[in-house]
Amino acid sequence: MPRNDRVGHLNARLSSLGNRRININMAIKQMTELMPTDNLLASEAVLRKREAEKRKVEALKVELADVQREEYELGLKLHRAYKRLDKDAKYEPTTLWVRRVTG
C-alpha cells in the first residue's frame, strides 16, 4: 500500500472511531438520564429493569474504553506514518513540524 493511501486510510479509521465514540457517549448519557431514580415507586419489575439498564451502561462503558484505546493506537500509527512521509520527502515536508527551541 502506498504511504499516502496508508495515511488516508488511518485518518478515515480515526474519524470513524471518533464518530463511534461520540455515539456511545450519547447513548450512555441518554440511558443514565432516563434511568428511573424514584425509590418510592420501586417495584420488583422496576428494580429488575434498572439493573438491566445498569448492565447495558456498563457494557457501553467497556466498549467506549476499547474505542478510546484503539483511537490512541491509531493516533500513534498515524503519527509514525506522517513522520515517515516527512523523512522520505525529497523536497518539502508534507506537514509542518514545529520544534521548540529552548536555551
PDB file of C-alpha atoms in Angstrom:
ATOM      1  CA  MET A   1       0.000   0.000   0.000  1.00  0.00           C
ATOM      2  CA  PRO A   2       1.440   3.403  -0.911  1.00  0.00           C
ATOM      3  CA  ARG A   3       2.217   5.614   2.067  1.00  0.00           C
ATOM      4  CA  ASN A   4      -0.251   8.350   1.132  1.00  0.00           C
ATOM      5  CA  ASP A   5      -3.007   5.743   0.939  1.00  0.00           C
ATOM      6  CA  ARG A   6      -1.972   4.396   4.345  1.00  0.00           C
ATOM      7  CA  VAL A   7      -2.204   7.873   5.886  1.00  0.00           C
ATOM      8  CA  GLY A   8      -5.612   8.415   4.298  1.00  0.00           C
ATOM      9  CA  HIS A   9      -6.799   5.017   5.486  1.00  0.00           C
ATOM     10  CA  LEU A  10      -5.604   5.705   9.044  1.00  0.00           C
ATOM     11  CA  ASN A  11      -7.278   9.137   9.008  1.00  0.00           C
ATOM     12  CA  ALA A  12     -10.555   7.594   7.837  1.00  0.00           C
ATOM     13  CA  ARG A  13     -10.449   4.910  10.536  1.00  0.00           C
ATOM     14  CA  LEU A  14      -9.629   7.513  13.183  1.00  0.00           C
ATOM     15  CA  SER A  15     -12.557   9.638  12.035  1.00  0.00           C
ATOM     16  CA  SER A  16     -14.982   6.696  12.147  1.00  0.00           C
ATOM     17  CA  LEU A  17     -13.760   5.775  15.634  1.00  0.00           C
ATOM     18  CA  GLY A  18     -14.338   9.374  16.734  1.00  0.00           C
ATOM     19  CA  ASN A  19     -17.918   9.216  15.466  1.00  0.00           C
ATOM     20  CA  ARG A  20     -18.413   5.880  17.206  1.00  0.00           C
ATOM     21  CA  ARG A  21     -17.058   7.329  20.480  1.00  0.00           C
ATOM     22  CA  ILE A  22     -19.481  10.267  20.231  1.00  0.00           C
ATOM     23  CA  ASN A  23     -22.424   7.924  19.595  1.00  0.00           C
ATOM     24  CA  ILE A  24     -21.516   5.689  22.544  1.00  0.00           C
ATOM     25  CA  ASN A  25     -21.174   8.719  24.830  1.00  0.00           C
ATOM     26  CA  MET A  26     -24.605   9.971  23.733  1.00  0.00           C
ATOM     27  CA  ALA A  27     -26.141   6.529  24.330  1.00  0.00           C
ATOM     28  CA  ILE A  28     -24.620   6.339  27.819  1.00  0.00           C
ATOM     29  CA  LYS A  29     -25.853   9.850  28.633  1.00  0.00           C
ATOM     30  CA  GLN A  30     -29.382   9.111  27.405  1.00  0.00           C
ATOM     31  CA  MET A  31     -29.582   5.808  29.266  1.00  0.00           C
ATOM     32  CA  THR A  32     -28.392   7.300  32.544  1.00  0.00           C
ATOM     33  CA  GLU A  33     -30.712  10.320  32.246  1.00  0.00           C
ATOM     34  CA  LEU A  34     -33.744   8.156  31.527  1.00  0.00           C
ATOM     35  CA  MET A  35     -32.990   5.675  34.300  1.00  0.00           C
ATOM     36  CA  PRO A  36     -35.690   5.987  36.979  1.00  0.00           C
ATOM     37  CA  THR A  37     -34.332   7.160  40.315  1.00  0.00           C
ATOM     38  CA  ASP A  38     -37.536   7.043  42.389  1.00  0.00           C
ATOM     39  CA  ASN A  39     -37.140   4.576  45.194  1.00  0.00           C
ATOM     40  CA  LEU A  40     -40.728   5.180  46.332  1.00  0.00           C
ATOM     41  CA  LEU A  41     -42.179   3.605  43.213  1.00  0.00           C
ATOM     42  CA  ALA A  42     -39.539   0.897  43.029  1.00  0.00           C
ATOM     43  CA  SER A  43     -41.438  -2.312  42.458  1.00  0.00           C
ATOM     44  CA  GLU A  44     -39.713  -5.582  41.679  1.00  0.00           C
ATOM     45  CA  ALA A  45     -40.167  -5.049  37.930  1.00  0.00           C
ATOM     46  CA  VAL A  46     -38.720  -1.528  38.098  1.00  0.00           C
ATOM     47  CA  LEU A  47     -35.708  -2.770  40.067  1.00  0.00           C
ATOM     48  CA  ARG A  48     -35.080  -5.544  37.533  1.00  0.00           C
ATOM     49  CA  LYS A  49     -35.357  -3.098  34.647  1.00  0.00           C
ATOM     50  CA  ARG A  50     -32.995  -0.666  36.400  1.00  0.00           C
ATOM     51  CA  GLU A  51     -30.414  -3.427  36.923  1.00  0.00           C
ATOM     52  CA  ALA A  52     -30.694  -4.447  33.255  1.00  0.00           C
ATOM     53  CA  GLU A  53     -30.124  -0.826  32.210  1.00  0.00           C
ATOM     54  CA  LYS A  54     -27.102  -0.587  34.510  1.00  0.00           C
ATOM     55  CA  ARG A  55     -25.614  -3.700  32.885  1.00  0.00           C
ATOM     56  CA  LYS A  56     -26.174  -2.179  29.437  1.00  0.00           C
ATOM     57  CA  VAL A  57     -24.472   1.060  30.524  1.00  0.00           C
ATOM     58  CA  GLU A  58     -21.505  -0.899  31.909  1.00  0.00           C
ATOM     59  CA  ALA A  59     -21.208  -2.809  28.608  1.00  0.00           C
ATOM     60  CA  LEU A  60     -21.244   0.506  26.736  1.00  0.00           C
ATOM     61  CA  LYS A  61     -18.534   1.876  29.022  1.00  0.00           C
ATOM     62  CA  VAL A  62     -16.355  -1.160  28.284  1.00  0.00           C
ATOM     63  CA  GLU A  63     -16.937  -0.647  24.555  1.00  0.00           C
ATOM     64  CA  LEU A  64     -16.078   3.046  24.953  1.00  0.00           C
ATOM     65  CA  ALA A  65     -12.793   2.144  26.648  1.00  0.00           C
ATOM     66  CA  ASP A  66     -11.967  -0.204  23.748  1.00  0.00           C
ATOM     67  CA  VAL A  67     -12.728   2.526  21.212  1.00  0.00           C
ATOM     68  CA  GLN A  68     -10.558   5.037  23.081  1.00  0.00           C
ATOM     69  CA  ARG A  69      -7.674   2.553  23.277  1.00  0.00           C
ATOM     70  CA  GLU A  70      -7.975   1.854  19.542  1.00  0.00           C
ATOM     71  CA  GLU A  71      -8.084   5.606  18.823  1.00  0.00           C
ATOM     72  CA  TYR A  72      -4.877   6.057  20.794  1.00  0.00           C
ATOM     73  CA  GLU A  73      -3.109   3.231  18.943  1.00  0.00           C
ATOM     74  CA  LEU A  74      -4.271   4.546  15.561  1.00  0.00           C
ATOM     75  CA  GLY A  75      -3.098   8.030  16.506  1.00  0.00           C
ATOM     76  CA  LEU A  76       0.372   6.665  17.198  1.00  0.00           C
ATOM     77  CA  LYS A  77       0.396   4.783  13.889  1.00  0.00           C
ATOM     78  CA  LEU A  78      -0.733   7.917  12.065  1.00  0.00           C
ATOM     79  CA  HIS A  79       1.966   9.996  13.736  1.00  0.00           C
ATOM     80  CA  ARG A  80       4.619   7.464  12.687  1.00  0.00           C
ATOM     81  CA  ALA A  81       3.261   7.375   9.135  1.00  0.00           C
ATOM     82  CA  TYR A  82       3.443  11.173   8.869  1.00  0.00           C
ATOM     83  CA  LYS A  83       6.988  11.182  10.220  1.00  0.00           C
ATOM     84  CA  ARG A  84       7.965   8.511   7.688  1.00  0.00           C
ATOM     85  CA  LEU A  85       6.435  10.589   4.887  1.00  0.00           C
ATOM     86  CA  ASP A  86       8.415  13.632   6.023  1.00  0.00           C
ATOM     87  CA  LYS A  87      11.626  11.656   6.281  1.00  0.00           C
ATOM     88  CA  ASP A  88      11.212  10.261   2.769  1.00  0.00           C
ATOM     89  CA  ALA A  89      10.130  13.576   1.212  1.00  0.00           C
ATOM     90  CA  LYS A  90      12.568  14.713  -1.465  1.00  0.00           C
ATOM     91  CA  TYR A  91      11.854  18.447  -1.447  1.00  0.00           C
ATOM     92  CA  GLU A  92       9.492  19.697   1.231  1.00  0.00           C
ATOM     93  CA  PRO A  93       7.953  18.005   4.234  1.00  0.00           C
ATOM     94  CA  THR A  94       4.303  17.049   3.804  1.00  0.00           C
ATOM     95  CA  THR A  95       3.269  18.556   7.117  1.00  0.00           C
ATOM     96  CA  LEU A  96       4.526  21.306   9.329  1.00  0.00           C
ATOM     97  CA  TRP A  97       6.513  20.053  12.304  1.00  0.00           C
ATOM     98  CA  VAL A  98       7.195  22.636  14.951  1.00  0.00           C
ATOM     99  CA  ARG A  99      10.073  22.085  17.338  1.00  0.00           C
ATOM    100  CA  ARG A 100      10.552  24.074  20.460  1.00  0.00           C
ATOM    101  CA  VAL A 101      13.969  25.590  20.915  1.00  0.00           C
ATOM    102  CA  THR A 102      14.989  26.239  24.486  1.00  0.00           C
ATOM    103  CA  GLY A 103      18.111  27.830  25.765  1.00  0.00           C
TER     104      GLY A 103
END
